[in-house]
mmCIF file of C-alpha atoms and ligand atoms in Angstrom:
data_model
loop_
_atom_site.group_PDB
_atom_site.id
_atom_site.type_symbol
_atom_site.label_atom_id
_atom_site.label_comp_id
_atom_site.label_asym_id
_atom_site.label_seq_id
_atom_site.Cartn_x
_atom_site.Cartn_y
_atom_site.Cartn_z
ATOM 1 C CA MET Y 203 -19.412 28.065 -3.448
ATOM 2 C CA ALA Y 204 -22.760 26.558 -5.701
ATOM 3 C CA ARG Y 205 -19.944 24.607 -7.632
ATOM 4 C CA LEU Y 206 -18.544 23.596 -4.577
ATOM 5 C CA VAL Y 207 -21.725 22.273 -3.054
ATOM 6 C CA ILE Y 208 -22.111 20.908 -6.981
ATOM 7 C CA SER Y 209 -19.524 18.849 -6.595
ATOM 8 C CA LEU Y 210 -20.172 17.927 -3.572
ATOM 9 C CA LEU Y 211 -23.145 16.492 -5.028
ATOM 10 C CA LEU Y 212 -21.787 14.925 -7.637
ATOM 11 C CA CYS Y 213 -18.715 13.211 -5.183
ATOM 12 C CA ALA Y 214 -22.151 11.943 -3.000
ATOM 13 C CA ALA Y 215 -23.168 10.659 -6.531
ATOM 14 C CA ALA Y 216 -20.873 9.277 -7.358
ATOM 15 C CA ALA Y 217 -20.435 6.949 -3.869
ATOM 16 C CA VAL Y 218 -23.365 6.396 -4.338
ATOM 17 C CA HIS Y 219 -22.772 4.318 -7.534
ATOM 18 C CA GLY Y 220 -19.223 3.212 -6.546
ATOM 19 C CA GLY Y 221 -17.967 5.711 -8.834
ATOM 20 C CA ASN Y 222 -17.322 4.873 -13.301
ATOM 21 C CA HIS Y 223 -16.711 0.949 -13.165
ATOM 22 C CA GLU Y 224 -18.568 0.490 -15.549
ATOM 23 C CA LYS Y 225 -15.266 -0.479 -17.905
ATOM 24 C CA TYR Y 226 -15.275 -4.179 -15.611
ATOM 25 C CA GLU Y 227 -18.696 -5.009 -16.349
ATOM 26 C CA GLY Y 228 -17.949 -8.625 -17.903
ATOM 27 C CA HIS Y 229 -14.383 -8.776 -16.697
ATOM 28 C CA GLN Y 230 -12.653 -12.366 -14.810
ATOM 29 C CA LEU Y 231 -10.138 -13.086 -12.662
ATOM 30 C CA TYR Y 232 -8.177 -15.475 -13.245
ATOM 31 C CA ARG Y 233 -5.112 -17.090 -11.648
ATOM 32 C CA VAL Y 234 -2.328 -19.101 -13.562
ATOM 33 C CA ALA Y 235 1.007 -20.896 -12.652
ATOM 34 C CA GLY Y 236 4.161 -19.949 -14.108
ATOM 35 C CA SER Y 237 8.156 -19.290 -13.405
ATOM 36 C CA SER Y 238 9.031 -16.396 -11.726
ATOM 37 C CA GLU Y 239 10.362 -15.236 -15.173
ATOM 38 C CA GLU Y 240 7.000 -15.662 -16.736
ATOM 39 C CA ILE Y 241 4.620 -13.978 -14.311
ATOM 40 C CA ALA Y 242 7.111 -11.604 -14.049
ATOM 41 C CA THR Y 243 6.569 -10.816 -18.061
ATOM 42 C CA LEU Y 244 2.879 -10.362 -17.651
ATOM 43 C CA GLU Y 245 2.910 -8.265 -15.729
ATOM 44 C CA ALA Y 246 4.278 -5.928 -18.198
ATOM 45 C CA SER Y 247 1.131 -6.273 -20.053
ATOM 46 C CA LEU Y 248 -1.430 -8.023 -17.841
ATOM 47 C CA ASP Y 249 -2.474 -6.569 -14.753
ATOM 48 C CA ILE Y 250 -2.018 -8.549 -11.981
ATOM 49 C CA LEU Y 251 -3.279 -8.137 -8.918
ATOM 50 C CA SER Y 252 -1.454 -10.363 -6.299
ATOM 51 C CA ALA Y 253 1.001 -12.819 -7.116
ATOM 52 C CA THR Y 254 1.146 -15.817 -4.398
ATOM 53 C CA PRO Y 255 4.826 -17.695 -3.497
ATOM 54 C CA ALA Y 256 5.457 -20.869 -5.006
ATOM 55 C CA ALA Y 257 5.750 -22.224 -1.327
ATOM 56 C CA ARG Y 258 1.951 -21.181 -1.095
ATOM 57 C CA THR Y 259 0.215 -22.997 -4.396
ATOM 58 C CA LEU Y 260 -1.222 -26.067 -4.889
ATOM 59 C CA SER Y 261 0.912 -26.351 -8.662
ATOM 60 C CA GLY Y 262 3.913 -25.988 -6.675
ATOM 61 C CA ARG Y 263 4.504 -22.868 -8.970
ATOM 62 C CA LEU Y 264 4.667 -19.099 -8.663
ATOM 63 C CA GLU Y 265 0.421 -18.016 -8.989
ATOM 64 C CA ALA Y 266 -0.668 -14.755 -10.308
ATOM 65 C CA LEU Y 267 -4.267 -13.581 -9.928
ATOM 66 C CA VAL Y 268 -5.307 -11.527 -13.304
ATOM 67 C CA ARG Y 269 -8.204 -9.463 -14.527
ATOM 68 C CA LEU Y 270 -8.437 -10.499 -18.506
ATOM 69 C CA SER Y 271 -11.469 -7.964 -19.966
ATOM 70 C CA PRO Y 272 -14.198 -9.883 -22.580
ATOM 71 C CA GLU Y 273 -12.296 -8.658 -25.404
ATOM 72 C CA GLU Y 274 -8.559 -10.491 -24.291
ATOM 73 C CA LYS Y 275 -9.489 -13.364 -22.312
ATOM 74 C CA GLN Y 276 -9.656 -15.865 -25.723
ATOM 75 C CA SER Y 277 -5.699 -14.693 -26.883
ATOM 76 C CA TRP Y 278 -4.204 -14.559 -23.425
ATOM 77 C CA LEU Y 279 -5.923 -18.075 -23.023
ATOM 78 C CA ALA Y 280 -4.511 -19.595 -25.626
ATOM 79 C CA TYR Y 281 -1.050 -17.671 -24.520
ATOM 80 C CA PHE Y 282 -1.165 -19.619 -21.190
ATOM 81 C CA ASP Y 283 -1.977 -22.922 -22.906
ATOM 82 C CA SER Y 284 1.117 -22.578 -25.672
ATOM 83 C CA LYS Y 285 3.316 -22.086 -23.162
ATOM 84 C CA ASN Y 286 1.901 -25.018 -20.251
ATOM 85 C CA MET Y 287 0.695 -22.600 -17.833
ATOM 86 C CA PRO Y 288 -1.836 -24.349 -15.781
ATOM 87 C CA TYR Y 289 -5.162 -21.214 -15.001
ATOM 88 C CA THR Y 290 -8.181 -21.902 -13.419
ATOM 89 C CA LYS Y 291 -11.269 -19.082 -13.466
ATOM 90 C CA VAL Y 292 -11.583 -17.451 -9.655
ATOM 91 C CA ALA Y 293 -14.780 -14.793 -10.096
ATOM 92 C CA ASP Y 294 -16.517 -13.654 -13.099
ATOM 93 C CA ASN Y 295 -17.575 -10.450 -12.880
ATOM 94 C CA LEU Y 296 -15.025 -7.934 -11.963
ATOM 95 C CA ALA Y 297 -17.677 -4.943 -11.375
ATOM 96 C CA GLU Y 298 -20.623 -6.737 -9.347
ATOM 97 C CA ILE Y 299 -17.749 -7.440 -6.757
ATOM 98 C CA ILE Y 300 -16.625 -4.272 -7.211
ATOM 99 C CA ARG Y 301 -20.439 -2.367 -6.936
ATOM 100 C CA ASP Y 302 -20.718 -4.870 -4.042
ATOM 101 C CA GLU Y 303 -17.909 -2.900 -2.187
ATOM 102 C CA GLY Y 304 -18.773 0.382 -2.845
ATOM 103 C CA ALA Y 305 -22.499 -0.197 -1.501
ATOM 104 C CA LYS Y 306 -21.293 -1.385 2.009
ATOM 105 C CA ASN Y 307 -18.552 0.828 2.257
ATOM 106 C CA VAL Y 308 -21.635 3.601 2.076
ATOM 107 C CA ALA Y 309 -23.460 1.336 4.711
ATOM 108 C CA ALA Y 310 -20.224 1.564 7.093
ATOM 109 C CA LYS Y 311 -19.762 5.104 6.302
ATOM 110 C CA SER Y 312 -23.240 6.258 7.598
ATOM 111 C CA ALA Y 313 -23.116 4.415 9.954
ATOM 112 C CA ALA Y 314 -19.878 5.883 11.717
ATOM 113 C CA LYS Y 315 -21.745 9.217 11.245
ATOM 114 C CA ARG Y 316 -24.918 8.898 13.216
ATOM 115 C CA SER Y 317 -22.367 7.105 15.635
ATOM 116 C CA GLY Y 318 -20.293 10.789 15.940
ATOM 117 C CA ARG Y 319 -17.175 10.235 15.489
ATOM 118 C CA SER Y 320 -15.032 12.142 13.236
ATOM 119 C CA ILE Y 321 -13.453 7.931 11.704
ATOM 120 C CA SER Y 322 -14.157 4.924 12.379
ATOM 121 C CA TRP Y 323 -12.317 1.774 11.986
ATOM 122 C CA ASP Y 324 -14.984 -0.050 9.343
ATOM 123 C CA ALA Y 325 -15.113 2.407 6.720
ATOM 124 C CA TYR Y 326 -13.296 3.446 3.966
ATOM 125 C CA TYR Y 327 -12.440 7.959 3.629
ATOM 126 C CA SER Y 328 -11.838 10.238 1.052
ATOM 127 C CA HIS Y 329 -8.416 12.331 0.688
ATOM 128 C CA ASP Y 330 -10.607 15.377 1.779
ATOM 129 C CA GLU Y 331 -11.805 13.255 4.861
ATOM 130 C CA ILE Y 332 -8.230 12.107 6.074
ATOM 131 C CA ASN Y 333 -6.506 15.542 5.807
ATOM 132 C CA ASP Y 334 -9.168 16.492 7.909
ATOM 133 C CA TYR Y 335 -8.439 13.729 10.290
ATOM 134 C CA LEU Y 336 -4.659 14.458 10.819
ATOM 135 C CA ASP Y 337 -5.926 17.875 11.384
ATOM 136 C CA GLU Y 338 -8.242 17.708 13.889
ATOM 137 C CA LEU Y 339 -4.958 15.136 15.788
ATOM 138 C CA GLY Y 340 -2.836 18.197 14.699
ATOM 139 C CA GLN Y 341 -5.034 20.179 17.013
ATOM 140 C CA GLN Y 342 -5.405 18.642 20.049
ATOM 141 C CA TYR Y 343 -2.088 16.937 20.367
ATOM 142 C CA PRO Y 344 -0.089 19.651 19.550
ATOM 143 C CA ASN Y 345 3.154 18.568 21.965
ATOM 144 C CA LEU Y 346 2.771 15.056 20.237
ATOM 145 C CA VAL Y 347 1.225 15.598 16.555
ATOM 146 C CA THR Y 348 2.905 17.660 14.157
ATOM 147 C CA VAL Y 349 1.149 17.623 10.376
ATOM 148 C CA ILE Y 350 3.686 18.184 7.829
ATOM 149 C CA ASN Y 351 1.932 20.297 4.568
ATOM 150 C CA ALA Y 352 4.668 17.624 2.284
ATOM 151 C CA GLY Y 353 3.283 19.711 -0.653
ATOM 152 C CA LEU Y 354 1.223 18.854 -3.628
ATOM 153 C CA SER Y 355 0.781 16.109 -5.584
ATOM 154 C CA TYR Y 356 0.849 15.996 -9.598
ATOM 155 C CA GLU Y 357 -3.275 17.219 -9.537
ATOM 156 C CA GLY Y 358 -2.182 19.808 -7.130
ATOM 157 C CA ARG Y 359 -3.532 17.044 -3.879
ATOM 158 C CA GLN Y 360 -1.843 18.740 -0.129
ATOM 159 C CA ILE Y 361 0.169 15.260 0.514
ATOM 160 C CA LYS Y 362 -0.121 15.223 4.756
ATOM 161 C CA TYR Y 363 2.418 13.442 6.887
ATOM 162 C CA VAL Y 364 2.153 13.386 10.655
ATOM 163 C CA ARG Y 365 5.387 13.612 13.099
ATOM 164 C CA ILE Y 366 5.196 11.701 16.541
ATOM 165 C CA SER Y 367 7.534 12.775 18.803
ATOM 166 C CA THR Y 368 7.422 13.761 22.863
ATOM 167 C CA THR Y 369 10.232 15.311 22.814
ATOM 168 C CA ARG Y 370 10.106 17.098 19.230
ATOM 169 C CA PHE Y 371 12.131 15.115 17.305
ATOM 170 C CA GLU Y 372 15.430 17.063 19.646
ATOM 171 C CA ILE Y 373 16.905 13.877 20.985
ATOM 172 C CA LEU Y 374 19.209 12.342 18.496
ATOM 173 C CA ARG Y 375 19.319 9.108 20.298
ATOM 174 C CA LYS Y 376 15.560 8.098 19.856
ATOM 175 C CA PRO Y 377 15.279 6.035 16.513
ATOM 176 C CA VAL Y 378 12.758 7.023 14.364
ATOM 177 C CA ILE Y 379 10.502 4.672 12.734
ATOM 178 C CA VAL Y 380 9.230 5.970 9.420
ATOM 179 C CA ILE Y 381 5.740 4.021 7.604
ATOM 180 C CA ASP Y 382 4.112 5.300 3.919
ATOM 181 C CA ALA Y 383 0.914 3.585 2.860
ATOM 182 C CA ALA Y 384 -1.303 3.672 -0.714
ATOM 183 C CA VAL Y 385 1.668 4.448 -2.051
ATOM 184 C CA HIS Y 386 -0.609 2.060 -5.025
ATOM 185 C CA ALA Y 387 -3.745 3.645 -5.149
ATOM 186 C CA ARG Y 388 -5.967 0.748 -4.820
ATOM 187 C CA GLU Y 389 -4.759 -1.201 -2.015
ATOM 188 C CA TRP Y 390 -7.511 0.489 0.170
ATOM 189 C CA VAL Y 391 -6.806 -1.039 2.987
ATOM 190 C CA THR Y 392 -3.343 0.523 3.695
ATOM 191 C CA PRO Y 393 -4.410 4.089 5.261
ATOM 192 C CA PRO Y 394 -6.929 3.102 7.870
ATOM 193 C CA VAL Y 395 -3.538 0.839 9.409
ATOM 194 C CA ALA Y 396 -1.235 3.785 9.020
ATOM 195 C CA LEU Y 397 -4.232 5.883 10.588
ATOM 196 C CA TYR Y 398 -4.888 3.082 13.468
ATOM 197 C CA ILE Y 399 -0.981 3.127 13.938
ATOM 198 C CA ILE Y 400 -1.642 6.380 14.380
ATOM 199 C CA ASN Y 401 -4.583 6.448 17.110
ATOM 200 C CA GLN Y 402 -3.132 3.940 18.973
ATOM 201 C CA LEU Y 403 0.416 6.429 19.604
ATOM 202 C CA VAL Y 404 -1.563 9.000 20.271
ATOM 203 C CA VAL Y 405 -5.081 8.937 21.145
ATOM 204 C CA ASP Y 406 -5.382 5.381 23.007
ATOM 205 C CA VAL Y 407 -1.743 4.923 23.925
ATOM 206 C CA VAL Y 408 -1.630 2.002 24.544
ATOM 207 C CA ASN Y 409 2.407 1.369 25.012
ATOM 208 C CA GLN Y 410 3.232 4.927 26.401
ATOM 209 C CA ARG Y 411 8.020 3.301 26.013
ATOM 210 C CA LEU Y 412 6.776 3.262 22.010
ATOM 211 C CA THR Y 413 6.372 7.221 21.871
ATOM 212 C CA ASP Y 414 8.626 7.916 24.864
ATOM 213 C CA GLU Y 415 11.461 6.186 23.404
ATOM 214 C CA ILE Y 416 10.762 6.455 19.583
ATOM 215 C CA ASP Y 417 9.618 9.663 17.640
ATOM 216 C CA TRP Y 418 7.793 8.205 13.929
ATOM 217 C CA VAL Y 419 6.962 9.656 10.756
ATOM 218 C CA ILE Y 420 3.301 8.030 9.269
ATOM 219 C CA ILE Y 421 2.203 9.321 5.598
ATOM 220 C CA PRO Y 422 -0.926 7.680 6.074
ATOM 221 C CA LEU Y 423 -1.909 8.509 2.181
ATOM 222 C CA ALA Y 424 1.236 9.182 -0.090
ATOM 223 C CA ASN Y 425 -1.108 9.022 -3.720
ATOM 224 C CA PRO Y 426 -3.864 11.316 -3.329
ATOM 225 C CA ASP Y 427 -4.652 11.751 -7.505
ATOM 226 C CA GLY Y 428 -4.734 8.032 -7.650
ATOM 227 C CA TYR Y 429 -6.465 7.386 -4.636
ATOM 228 C CA GLU Y 430 -9.407 9.660 -5.745
ATOM 229 C CA TYR Y 431 -9.001 8.848 -9.188
ATOM 230 C CA SER Y 432 -9.796 5.062 -8.082
ATOM 231 C CA ILE Y 433 -12.708 6.079 -5.825
ATOM 232 C CA HIS Y 434 -14.529 8.137 -8.809
ATOM 233 C CA GLU Y 435 -13.576 6.550 -11.967
ATOM 234 C CA ASP Y 436 -11.450 3.737 -12.423
ATOM 235 C CA ARG Y 437 -11.488 0.982 -8.812
ATOM 236 C CA MET Y 438 -8.401 -0.740 -9.978
ATOM 237 C CA TRP Y 439 -5.779 2.282 -10.841
ATOM 238 C CA ARG Y 440 -2.431 1.171 -9.183
ATOM 239 C CA LYS Y 441 0.121 4.351 -10.903
ATOM 240 C CA THR Y 442 -0.236 7.871 -10.168
ATOM 241 C CA ARG Y 443 -2.214 10.547 -11.661
ATOM 242 C CA SER Y 444 1.123 12.340 -14.103
ATOM 243 C CA ARG Y 445 1.057 13.254 -17.381
ATOM 244 C CA SER Y 446 5.173 14.662 -17.643
ATOM 245 C CA HIS Y 447 6.178 11.256 -19.397
ATOM 246 C CA ALA Y 448 6.171 10.538 -23.333
ATOM 247 C CA GLY Y 449 3.258 8.496 -23.922
ATOM 248 C CA SER Y 450 1.269 9.720 -20.961
ATOM 249 C CA ASP Y 451 -1.827 10.903 -22.374
ATOM 250 C CA SER Y 452 -2.752 7.086 -23.641
ATOM 251 C CA CYS Y 453 -1.219 6.464 -20.712
ATOM 252 C CA PRO Y 454 -0.183 8.500 -17.937
ATOM 253 C CA GLY Y 455 0.797 7.512 -14.484
ATOM 254 C CA VAL Y 456 4.005 5.593 -13.005
ATOM 255 C CA ASP Y 457 3.966 3.226 -10.367
ATOM 256 C CA GLY Y 458 5.095 5.166 -7.271
ATOM 257 C CA ASN Y 459 7.017 2.170 -5.965
ATOM 258 C CA ARG Y 460 8.713 1.573 -9.156
ATOM 259 C CA ASN Y 461 10.045 5.200 -9.086
ATOM 260 C CA PHE Y 462 12.478 5.244 -6.496
ATOM 261 C CA ASP Y 463 16.585 5.598 -6.673
ATOM 262 C CA HIS Y 464 17.982 2.606 -6.166
ATOM 263 C CA GLU Y 465 17.963 0.251 -9.468
ATOM 264 C CA TRP Y 466 15.670 2.594 -11.299
ATOM 265 C CA GLY Y 467 16.205 1.746 -14.793
ATOM 266 C CA THR Y 468 17.006 -1.708 -15.121
ATOM 267 C CA ARG Y 469 14.297 -3.795 -16.045
ATOM 268 C CA PRO Y 470 12.537 -3.343 -19.621
ATOM 269 C CA ASP Y 471 9.301 -3.820 -18.284
ATOM 270 C CA SER Y 472 9.569 -1.312 -15.618
ATOM 271 C CA ALA Y 473 10.151 1.184 -19.141
ATOM 272 C CA VAL Y 474 7.377 1.530 -20.933
ATOM 273 C CA PRO Y 475 5.005 4.107 -20.010
ATOM 274 C CA CYS Y 476 1.713 2.141 -20.437
ATOM 275 C CA SER Y 477 2.921 -1.067 -18.223
ATOM 276 C CA LEU Y 478 1.221 -1.377 -14.631
ATOM 277 C CA ILE Y 479 4.787 -0.982 -13.565
ATOM 278 C CA TYR Y 480 6.140 1.832 -15.855
ATOM 279 C CA GLU Y 481 8.822 3.034 -13.885
ATOM 280 C CA GLY Y 482 8.771 6.852 -14.129
ATOM 281 C CA PRO Y 483 10.709 9.323 -17.484
ATOM 282 C CA SER Y 484 13.848 9.828 -14.091
ATOM 283 C CA ALA Y 485 13.406 8.743 -10.625
ATOM 284 C CA PHE Y 486 12.173 10.354 -8.294
ATOM 285 C CA SER Y 487 9.794 11.660 -11.254
ATOM 286 C CA GLU Y 488 6.935 11.941 -8.694
ATOM 287 C CA PRO Y 489 6.202 14.547 -6.600
ATOM 288 C CA GLU Y 490 4.157 11.985 -4.233
ATOM 289 C CA ILE Y 491 7.458 10.116 -4.407
ATOM 290 C CA ARG Y 492 10.226 12.813 -3.403
ATOM 291 C CA VAL Y 493 7.394 13.843 -0.555
ATOM 292 C CA ILE Y 494 8.570 10.383 1.401
ATOM 293 C CA ARG Y 495 12.161 10.449 0.242
ATOM 294 C CA ASP Y 496 12.066 13.716 1.815
ATOM 295 C CA ALA Y 497 10.614 12.810 5.190
ATOM 296 C CA VAL Y 498 12.800 9.552 5.080
ATOM 297 C CA ASN Y 499 16.132 12.458 4.182
ATOM 298 C CA ARG Y 500 14.917 14.039 7.351
ATOM 299 C CA ASP Y 501 16.125 11.997 10.615
ATOM 300 C CA LEU Y 502 17.919 9.471 8.042
ATOM 301 C CA ASP Y 503 20.847 8.933 10.210
ATOM 302 C CA ARG Y 504 18.934 7.676 13.676
ATOM 303 C CA THR Y 505 16.001 5.846 11.081
ATOM 304 C CA LYS Y 506 15.805 2.304 12.524
ATOM 305 C CA LEU Y 507 12.344 0.684 10.475
ATOM 306 C CA TYR Y 508 10.730 1.556 7.059
ATOM 307 C CA ILE Y 509 7.665 -0.393 6.737
ATOM 308 C CA SER Y 510 5.867 0.931 3.354
ATOM 309 C CA LEU Y 511 1.934 -0.378 3.588
ATOM 310 C CA HIS Y 512 0.612 -2.584 0.324
ATOM 311 C CA SER Y 513 -2.310 -5.126 -0.062
ATOM 312 C CA TYR Y 514 -2.345 -8.327 -0.456
ATOM 313 C CA GLY Y 515 -1.137 -10.838 0.497
ATOM 314 C CA ASN Y 516 0.507 -11.559 3.372
ATOM 315 C CA MET Y 517 4.240 -10.899 3.281
ATOM 316 C CA PHE Y 518 7.092 -8.936 4.879
ATOM 317 C CA LEU Y 519 9.118 -8.734 1.642
ATOM 318 C CA TYR Y 520 13.191 -7.096 2.296
ATOM 319 C CA ALA Y 521 15.790 -6.432 -0.089
ATOM 320 C CA TRP Y 522 17.004 -6.914 -2.674
ATOM 321 C CA GLY Y 523 13.965 -7.479 -4.893
ATOM 322 C CA SER Y 524 16.485 -5.906 -7.472
ATOM 323 C CA ASN Y 525 18.850 -9.041 -7.630
ATOM 324 C CA GLY Y 526 17.748 -11.183 -4.906
ATOM 325 C CA THR Y 527 21.129 -11.413 -3.140
ATOM 326 C CA LEU Y 528 20.938 -10.392 0.431
ATOM 327 C CA PRO Y 529 22.152 -6.717 2.577
ATOM 328 C CA SER Y 530 24.805 -7.299 4.901
ATOM 329 C CA ASN Y 531 21.689 -7.332 7.741
ATOM 330 C CA GLY Y 532 19.862 -10.373 5.839
ATOM 331 C CA LEU Y 533 19.913 -12.544 8.928
ATOM 332 C CA VAL Y 534 18.602 -9.799 11.446
ATOM 333 C CA LEU Y 535 16.668 -8.728 8.693
ATOM 334 C CA HIS Y 536 14.418 -11.542 8.443
ATOM 335 C CA LEU Y 537 14.475 -12.245 11.908
ATOM 336 C CA ALA Y 538 12.811 -9.151 13.363
ATOM 337 C CA GLY Y 539 9.978 -9.710 9.891
ATOM 338 C CA VAL Y 540 9.365 -13.000 10.859
ATOM 339 C CA MET Y 541 8.517 -11.245 14.572
ATOM 340 C CA MET Y 542 6.559 -9.032 13.380
ATOM 341 C CA ALA Y 543 4.538 -11.665 11.096
ATOM 342 C CA GLN Y 544 4.266 -13.701 13.842
ATOM 343 C CA ALA Y 545 2.435 -11.415 16.151
ATOM 344 C CA ILE Y 546 -0.234 -10.818 13.507
ATOM 345 C CA ASP Y 547 -0.573 -14.152 12.745
ATOM 346 C CA ASN Y 548 -1.275 -14.647 16.241
ATOM 347 C CA LEU Y 549 -4.484 -12.919 15.861
ATOM 348 C CA ALA Y 550 -5.130 -13.276 12.415
ATOM 349 C CA LEU Y 551 -8.437 -15.118 10.939
ATOM 350 C CA ASP Y 552 -8.803 -18.446 10.870
ATOM 351 C CA LYS Y 553 -9.368 -18.264 6.553
ATOM 352 C CA ALA Y 554 -6.215 -15.867 5.917
ATOM 353 C CA ASP Y 555 -2.954 -17.473 4.938
ATOM 354 C CA ARG Y 556 0.104 -17.069 7.478
ATOM 355 C CA TYR Y 557 2.447 -15.188 6.469
ATOM 356 C CA ILE Y 558 5.950 -15.521 4.565
ATOM 357 C CA VAL Y 559 8.564 -13.792 5.243
ATOM 358 C CA GLY Y 560 11.882 -13.950 2.891
ATOM 359 C CA ASN Y 561 13.435 -11.941 -0.060
ATOM 360 C CA ALA Y 562 11.433 -10.474 -2.572
ATOM 361 C CA ALA Y 563 12.840 -11.656 -5.436
ATOM 362 C CA ASN Y 564 13.195 -14.907 -4.169
ATOM 363 C CA VAL Y 565 9.905 -15.095 -2.555
ATOM 364 C CA LEU Y 566 8.067 -13.154 -6.167
ATOM 365 C CA TYR Y 567 9.515 -11.760 -8.449
ATOM 366 C CA PHE Y 568 12.382 -8.847 -9.501
ATOM 367 C CA SER Y 569 11.266 -5.389 -9.127
ATOM 368 C CA SER Y 570 13.191 -1.925 -9.526
ATOM 369 C CA GLY Y 571 13.190 1.360 -8.227
ATOM 370 C CA THR Y 572 11.405 0.306 -4.658
ATOM 371 C CA SER Y 573 10.672 1.980 -1.095
ATOM 372 C CA ARG Y 574 12.277 -0.867 0.789
ATOM 373 C CA ASP Y 575 15.342 -1.113 -1.524
ATOM 374 C CA TRP Y 576 15.873 2.129 -2.128
ATOM 375 C CA THR Y 577 15.369 3.129 1.892
ATOM 376 C CA ARG Y 578 17.930 -0.046 2.818
ATOM 377 C CA ALA Y 579 20.101 1.226 0.019
ATOM 378 C CA VAL Y 580 20.393 4.599 1.653
ATOM 379 C CA GLY Y 581 20.844 2.948 5.837
ATOM 380 C CA ILE Y 582 17.899 2.048 6.926
ATOM 381 C CA PRO Y 583 18.705 -1.238 9.265
ATOM 382 C CA TYR Y 584 15.271 -2.594 8.323
ATOM 383 C CA THR Y 585 13.140 -1.890 5.656
ATOM 384 C CA TYR Y 586 10.524 -3.866 4.333
ATOM 385 C CA THR Y 587 7.425 -4.123 1.814
ATOM 386 C CA LEU Y 588 4.210 -5.318 3.808
ATOM 387 C CA GLU Y 589 1.383 -6.741 1.909
ATOM 388 C CA LEU Y 590 -1.792 -6.370 4.173
ATOM 389 C CA PRO Y 591 -4.191 -9.511 3.566
ATOM 390 C CA GLY Y 592 -6.757 -9.716 1.087
ATOM 391 C CA TYR Y 593 -8.519 -12.978 2.269
ATOM 392 C CA GLU Y 594 -11.051 -14.077 -0.510
ATOM 393 C CA TYR Y 595 -11.544 -10.312 -1.706
ATOM 394 C CA GLY Y 596 -8.070 -8.811 -3.100
ATOM 395 C CA PHE Y 597 -7.863 -5.575 -3.361
ATOM 396 C CA LEU Y 598 -11.629 -5.848 -2.526
ATOM 397 C CA VAL Y 599 -11.457 -5.670 0.934
ATOM 398 C CA PRO Y 600 -14.466 -5.192 2.741
ATOM 399 C CA PRO Y 601 -14.864 -2.302 5.426
ATOM 400 C CA GLU Y 602 -15.786 -4.736 7.595
ATOM 401 C CA TYR Y 603 -12.336 -6.640 7.430
ATOM 402 C CA THR Y 604 -10.411 -3.399 8.642
ATOM 403 C CA ARG Y 605 -11.198 -3.381 12.357
ATOM 404 C CA GLN Y 606 -9.212 -7.088 12.147
ATOM 405 C CA ILE Y 607 -6.692 -5.860 9.773
ATOM 406 C CA VAL Y 608 -5.430 -2.861 11.844
ATOM 407 C CA THR Y 609 -5.787 -4.517 14.737
ATOM 408 C CA GLU Y 610 -3.849 -7.364 14.315
ATOM 409 C CA THR Y 611 -1.349 -5.142 11.924
ATOM 410 C CA TRP Y 612 -0.623 -3.440 14.414
ATOM 411 C CA ALA Y 613 0.587 -5.803 17.157
ATOM 412 C CA GLY Y 614 3.165 -6.591 13.956
ATOM 413 C CA ILE Y 615 3.954 -3.142 14.000
ATOM 414 C CA GLU Y 616 4.744 -3.053 18.469
ATOM 415 C CA THR Y 617 6.583 -6.066 18.604
ATOM 416 C CA GLY Y 618 8.759 -5.217 15.207
ATOM 417 C CA ALA Y 619 9.147 -0.802 17.308
ATOM 418 C CA THR Y 620 9.783 -3.357 20.406
ATOM 419 C CA TYR Y 621 12.522 -4.870 18.666
ATOM 420 C CA ILE Y 622 14.275 -1.925 17.620
ATOM 421 C CA LEU Y 623 14.200 -0.508 20.951
ATOM 422 C CA ASN Y 624 15.711 -3.730 22.442
ATOM 423 C CA THR Y 625 17.972 -4.612 20.101
ATOM 424 C CA MET Y 626 19.977 -0.507 20.160
HETATM 425 ZN ZN1 LIG C 253 1.304 -2.417 -3.923
#
């Protein structure tokens, strides 16, 4: 017990100090332009925070936001010069930005606690807090919400998700929608969006038809090890925390969104353990990704829509990211994506980029082993990677923006769900 109290105190101290993020002292962010291949090549050896489609950039080329440490900065800038890749500095000190975000979140959480609510839409929450909230919903709405203890993460954290149904998943003509969040640890704004979707279906019940006629599977925190690591150790952590592959002593973790069994092993950039987009030693090597696989497979034949929540860049991306060609239903896949995107754009902040909808490889670059491609390949007709807004903050969206993002994204989800019903 004493040990628990001490570790809780340590956690609280880490939260106040924003974790051990000193390693980003003096790291600068640069925006660099290049061809799709040039940017994809960078992804293997640099931390790419986001990529901006060429259609949206002044340079008319694909642009990547990259993090450069003081030690590596000169050699990378020389490399960009040698390749004729134009670049500009965007931010001077990443550690400072992380400290700001941490301080704001501490303030937001204590304000929420004072108001007596168990969760608010103005703060980020820990894995334990999110799990407790899911259990609370399961107890309050036993006829609607089933909390699944889906299995343990690599480090032993319980991954929970919810199955939402007015008919206990027994009516086999009802379509199923599956949504996951936080496969990438540092994309903190994604769990609140998943929790808000649950809230709209279960607590506030804004559109009864969406639960009367659809069953839902929602996984709000798919990668708890990485997520907790991003809170306490390294705000920019993206991968899982597994150590089951060769080279994992120096480079632990796998990119969960390269670990699915579709065209797995076909991109050399993803085969390197230290790469940010490392695919893992085998497809579905990660327990966290097997949880998603099994949750999807459970009602596969009637699952119509799958959305993986990511951050950031305001994009709905569809298959095939592995080679840039279109699935057989490419036209309606695009149509449904546009409808969801427009519903979000209608509510978006003026300063937000309008959503781009398109084939993942054509909008950005090739990628293998993604959940979007795998879910399409196993037969779900509508599958997307949804990149939420980052505004000028990227992953480090201050908590005061979460309410805006969850609200507008719900409008997109509601539109997508209604589209599914209307086309059955
Ligand atoms: Zn992501």
